[in-house]
Amino acid sequence: MPGPFTTRLLHITTGSDEAVNDLTDACEQFLQEFASGRDGLLNVFVPHATAGVAVIETGSGSDDDLLAALRTLLPPDDRWRHRHGSPGHGRDHVLPAFLPPHATLPVLGGRLALGTWQSVCLVDTNVDNVKRQVRLSFLG
């Protein structure tokens, strides 16, 4: 039986466009292996200064709506003081203030206790860095 704390690092390739990557299946697979039907908490953490974690509906346009809203709130233009990288890259460094780089989710009976339409997603607007890591940690 796994111990009360287990962690795993996922390696995600996000591509050269802004993206909402659904992590729900990877989270469920991790829990199947390590939660063993137990209750607890799953922490999802992105150790990057330009990405965040969101719990949203995907597949119905909400992921595209989120990216459009972020472009409105954080335009990719030259207003940002942080200027290395692609034009507008400074806004990517502000993203985690709006979408934190973590989420802690309830686990019941070894499964994520999400609502019907909720998914766990990596949100990445930084087109300069296509290689991302996501740390999954189960405490139960």
PDB file of C-alpha atoms in Angstrom:
ATOM      1  CA  MET A   1       0.000   0.000   0.000  1.00  0.00           C
ATOM      2  CA  PRO A   2       1.409   3.443  -0.945  1.00  0.00           C
ATOM      3  CA  GLY A   3       2.365   5.816   1.851  1.00  0.00           C
ATOM      4  CA  PRO A   4       0.337   8.861   2.889  1.00  0.00           C
ATOM      5  CA  PHE A   5       2.263  11.187   0.550  1.00  0.00           C
ATOM      6  CA  THR A   6       3.209  10.455  -3.050  1.00  0.00           C
ATOM      7  CA  THR A   7       4.358  12.766  -5.821  1.00  0.00           C
ATOM      8  CA  ARG A   8       5.047  12.494  -9.538  1.00  0.00           C
ATOM      9  CA  LEU A   9       6.346  14.908 -12.156  1.00  0.00           C
ATOM     10  CA  LEU A  10       4.560  15.060 -15.527  1.00  0.00           C
ATOM     11  CA  HIS A  11       6.304  16.377 -18.627  1.00  0.00           C
ATOM     12  CA  ILE A  12       3.927  18.230 -20.950  1.00  0.00           C
ATOM     13  CA  THR A  13       4.600  19.650 -24.413  1.00  0.00           C
ATOM     14  CA  THR A  14       2.227  22.572 -24.885  1.00  0.00           C
ATOM     15  CA  GLY A  15       3.066  23.560 -28.463  1.00  0.00           C
ATOM     16  CA  SER A  16       3.798  26.908 -30.067  1.00  0.00           C
ATOM     17  CA  ASP A  17       0.311  28.402 -29.467  1.00  0.00           C
ATOM     18  CA  GLU A  18      -1.425  29.519 -26.294  1.00  0.00           C
ATOM     19  CA  ALA A  19      -3.030  26.422 -24.838  1.00  0.00           C
ATOM     20  CA  VAL A  20      -5.370  24.949 -22.271  1.00  0.00           C
ATOM     21  CA  ASN A  21      -4.152  21.385 -21.698  1.00  0.00           C
ATOM     22  CA  ASP A  22      -6.566  19.042 -19.930  1.00  0.00           C
ATOM     23  CA  LEU A  23      -4.724  17.168 -17.160  1.00  0.00           C
ATOM     24  CA  THR A  24      -7.762  15.373 -15.730  1.00  0.00           C
ATOM     25  CA  ASP A  25      -6.955  11.941 -17.189  1.00  0.00           C
ATOM     26  CA  ALA A  26      -3.328  12.163 -16.002  1.00  0.00           C
ATOM     27  CA  CYS A  27      -4.563  13.133 -12.517  1.00  0.00           C
ATOM     28  CA  GLU A  28      -6.994  10.195 -12.461  1.00  0.00           C
ATOM     29  CA  GLN A  29      -4.293   7.770 -13.623  1.00  0.00           C
ATOM     30  CA  PHE A  30      -1.957   9.022 -10.898  1.00  0.00           C
ATOM     31  CA  LEU A  31      -4.694   8.553  -8.279  1.00  0.00           C
ATOM     32  CA  GLN A  32      -5.547   5.055  -9.537  1.00  0.00           C
ATOM     33  CA  GLU A  33      -1.937   4.089  -8.992  1.00  0.00           C
ATOM     34  CA  PHE A  34      -1.295   5.815  -5.674  1.00  0.00           C
ATOM     35  CA  ALA A  35      -4.529   6.702  -3.871  1.00  0.00           C
ATOM     36  CA  SER A  36      -5.726   3.080  -3.557  1.00  0.00           C
ATOM     37  CA  GLY A  37      -9.349   4.026  -2.906  1.00  0.00           C
ATOM     38  CA  ARG A  38      -8.397   6.457  -0.123  1.00  0.00           C
ATOM     39  CA  ASP A  39      -9.712   9.925   0.621  1.00  0.00           C
ATOM     40  CA  GLY A  40      -7.291  12.820   0.603  1.00  0.00           C
ATOM     41  CA  LEU A  41      -6.088  15.806  -1.399  1.00  0.00           C
ATOM     42  CA  LEU A  42      -4.465  16.091  -4.800  1.00  0.00           C
ATOM     43  CA  ASN A  43      -2.228  19.087  -5.300  1.00  0.00           C
ATOM     44  CA  VAL A  44      -1.439  20.094  -8.882  1.00  0.00           C
ATOM     45  CA  PHE A  45       1.530  22.466  -9.127  1.00  0.00           C
ATOM     46  CA  VAL A  46       3.230  24.055 -12.145  1.00  0.00           C
ATOM     47  CA  PRO A  47       6.805  25.128 -11.292  1.00  0.00           C
ATOM     48  CA  HIS A  48       6.890  27.851 -13.943  1.00  0.00           C
ATOM     49  CA  ALA A  49       6.589  31.641 -13.714  1.00  0.00           C
ATOM     50  CA  THR A  50       4.428  31.835 -16.854  1.00  0.00           C
ATOM     51  CA  ALA A  51       1.719  29.167 -16.510  1.00  0.00           C
ATOM     52  CA  GLY A  52      -1.258  28.463 -14.288  1.00  0.00           C
ATOM     53  CA  VAL A  53      -3.754  25.801 -13.271  1.00  0.00           C
ATOM     54  CA  ALA A  54      -7.494  26.197 -13.817  1.00  0.00           C
ATOM     55  CA  VAL A  55     -10.490  24.038 -13.008  1.00  0.00           C
ATOM     56  CA  ILE A  56     -12.909  24.690 -15.874  1.00  0.00           C
ATOM     57  CA  GLU A  57     -15.163  23.014 -18.408  1.00  0.00           C
ATOM     58  CA  THR A  58     -13.356  22.024 -21.599  1.00  0.00           C
ATOM     59  CA  GLY A  59     -14.471  20.952 -25.047  1.00  0.00           C
ATOM     60  CA  SER A  60     -17.468  23.285 -25.292  1.00  0.00           C
ATOM     61  CA  GLY A  61     -15.541  26.438 -26.107  1.00  0.00           C
ATOM     62  CA  SER A  62     -14.815  27.471 -22.520  1.00  0.00           C
ATOM     63  CA  ASP A  63     -11.107  26.799 -22.980  1.00  0.00           C
ATOM     64  CA  ASP A  64     -11.015  29.111 -26.019  1.00  0.00           C
ATOM     65  CA  ASP A  65     -13.109  31.666 -24.109  1.00  0.00           C
ATOM     66  CA  LEU A  66     -10.573  31.571 -21.273  1.00  0.00           C
ATOM     67  CA  LEU A  67      -7.689  32.248 -23.657  1.00  0.00           C
ATOM     68  CA  ALA A  68      -9.674  35.083 -25.297  1.00  0.00           C
ATOM     69  CA  ALA A  69     -10.424  36.606 -21.878  1.00  0.00           C
ATOM     70  CA  LEU A  70      -6.748  36.401 -20.936  1.00  0.00           C
ATOM     71  CA  ARG A  71      -5.805  38.156 -24.200  1.00  0.00           C
ATOM     72  CA  THR A  72      -8.275  40.937 -23.285  1.00  0.00           C
ATOM     73  CA  LEU A  73      -7.077  41.231 -19.675  1.00  0.00           C
ATOM     74  CA  LEU A  74      -3.400  40.709 -20.488  1.00  0.00           C
ATOM     75  CA  PRO A  75      -2.830  41.876 -24.081  1.00  0.00           C
ATOM     76  CA  PRO A  76       0.280  40.476 -25.780  1.00  0.00           C
ATOM     77  CA  ASP A  77       1.681  43.880 -26.731  1.00  0.00           C
ATOM     78  CA  ASP A  78       4.601  46.133 -25.815  1.00  0.00           C
ATOM     79  CA  ARG A  79       3.139  47.684 -22.628  1.00  0.00           C
ATOM     80  CA  TRP A  80       4.980  45.259 -20.339  1.00  0.00           C
ATOM     81  CA  ARG A  81       8.264  46.150 -18.625  1.00  0.00           C
ATOM     82  CA  HIS A  82       9.378  42.515 -18.702  1.00  0.00           C
ATOM     83  CA  ARG A  83      10.408  42.383 -22.360  1.00  0.00           C
ATOM     84  CA  HIS A  84      12.633  39.440 -23.185  1.00  0.00           C
ATOM     85  CA  GLY A  85      11.220  36.763 -25.456  1.00  0.00           C
ATOM     86  CA  SER A  86       8.354  37.134 -27.908  1.00  0.00           C
ATOM     87  CA  PRO A  87       6.533  40.466 -28.178  1.00  0.00           C
ATOM     88  CA  GLY A  88       4.137  40.778 -25.233  1.00  0.00           C
ATOM     89  CA  HIS A  89       5.882  38.039 -23.245  1.00  0.00           C
ATOM     90  CA  GLY A  90       5.771  40.185 -20.101  1.00  0.00           C
ATOM     91  CA  ARG A  91       2.070  39.422 -19.787  1.00  0.00           C
ATOM     92  CA  ASP A  92       2.916  35.729 -19.419  1.00  0.00           C
ATOM     93  CA  HIS A  93       4.717  36.605 -16.178  1.00  0.00           C
ATOM     94  CA  VAL A  94       1.569  38.312 -14.859  1.00  0.00           C
ATOM     95  CA  LEU A  95      -0.666  35.315 -15.705  1.00  0.00           C
ATOM     96  CA  PRO A  96      -0.024  33.420 -12.413  1.00  0.00           C
ATOM     97  CA  ALA A  97      -1.535  36.346 -10.485  1.00  0.00           C
ATOM     98  CA  PHE A  98      -4.831  35.592 -12.264  1.00  0.00           C
ATOM     99  CA  LEU A  99      -4.478  31.813 -12.651  1.00  0.00           C
ATOM    100  CA  PRO A 100      -2.356  30.502  -9.793  1.00  0.00           C
ATOM    101  CA  PRO A 101       0.267  27.868 -10.528  1.00  0.00           C
ATOM    102  CA  HIS A 102      -1.514  25.389  -8.253  1.00  0.00           C
ATOM    103  CA  ALA A 103      -4.826  23.809  -7.308  1.00  0.00           C
ATOM    104  CA  THR A 104      -5.688  21.532  -4.391  1.00  0.00           C
ATOM    105  CA  LEU A 105      -8.558  19.161  -5.102  1.00  0.00           C
ATOM    106  CA  PRO A 106     -10.540  16.728  -2.948  1.00  0.00           C
ATOM    107  CA  VAL A 107     -10.100  13.014  -3.548  1.00  0.00           C
ATOM    108  CA  LEU A 108     -12.855  10.643  -2.406  1.00  0.00           C
ATOM    109  CA  GLY A 109     -12.444   6.894  -2.667  1.00  0.00           C
ATOM    110  CA  GLY A 110      -9.325   7.360  -4.782  1.00  0.00           C
ATOM    111  CA  ARG A 111     -11.056   9.565  -7.387  1.00  0.00           C
ATOM    112  CA  LEU A 112     -11.125  13.283  -8.017  1.00  0.00           C
ATOM    113  CA  ALA A 113     -14.271  14.822  -6.551  1.00  0.00           C
ATOM    114  CA  LEU A 114     -14.876  17.187  -9.471  1.00  0.00           C
ATOM    115  CA  GLY A 115     -18.215  18.534 -10.639  1.00  0.00           C
ATOM    116  CA  THR A 116     -19.809  17.056 -13.749  1.00  0.00           C
ATOM    117  CA  TRP A 117     -18.268  19.523 -16.191  1.00  0.00           C
ATOM    118  CA  GLN A 118     -15.037  20.366 -14.358  1.00  0.00           C
ATOM    119  CA  SER A 119     -11.596  19.505 -15.699  1.00  0.00           C
ATOM    120  CA  VAL A 120      -8.132  20.201 -14.305  1.00  0.00           C
ATOM    121  CA  CYS A 121      -6.128  22.191 -16.849  1.00  0.00           C
ATOM    122  CA  LEU A 122      -2.674  23.617 -17.415  1.00  0.00           C
ATOM    123  CA  VAL A 123      -3.043  27.088 -18.918  1.00  0.00           C
ATOM    124  CA  ASP A 124      -0.002  28.255 -20.847  1.00  0.00           C
ATOM    125  CA  THR A 125       0.188  31.504 -22.811  1.00  0.00           C
ATOM    126  CA  ASN A 126       3.982  31.443 -23.112  1.00  0.00           C
ATOM    127  CA  VAL A 127       4.748  30.389 -26.688  1.00  0.00           C
ATOM    128  CA  ASP A 128       8.507  30.638 -26.025  1.00  0.00           C
ATOM    129  CA  ASN A 129       8.572  27.616 -23.702  1.00  0.00           C
ATOM    130  CA  VAL A 130       6.815  24.525 -25.042  1.00  0.00           C
ATOM    131  CA  LYS A 131       8.192  22.104 -22.430  1.00  0.00           C
ATOM    132  CA  ARG A 132       6.337  22.213 -19.105  1.00  0.00           C
ATOM    133  CA  GLN A 133       6.366  20.258 -15.890  1.00  0.00           C
ATOM    134  CA  VAL A 134       3.397  19.573 -13.646  1.00  0.00           C
ATOM    135  CA  ARG A 135       3.856  18.071 -10.186  1.00  0.00           C
ATOM    136  CA  LEU A 136       1.027  15.895  -8.874  1.00  0.00           C
ATOM    137  CA  SER A 137       1.084  15.207  -5.135  1.00  0.00           C
ATOM    138  CA  PHE A 138      -1.406  13.062  -3.229  1.00  0.00           C
ATOM    139  CA  LEU A 139      -1.821  13.333   0.507  1.00  0.00           C
ATOM    140  CA  GLY A 140      -4.193  10.819   2.028  1.00  0.00           C
TER     141      GLY A 140
END
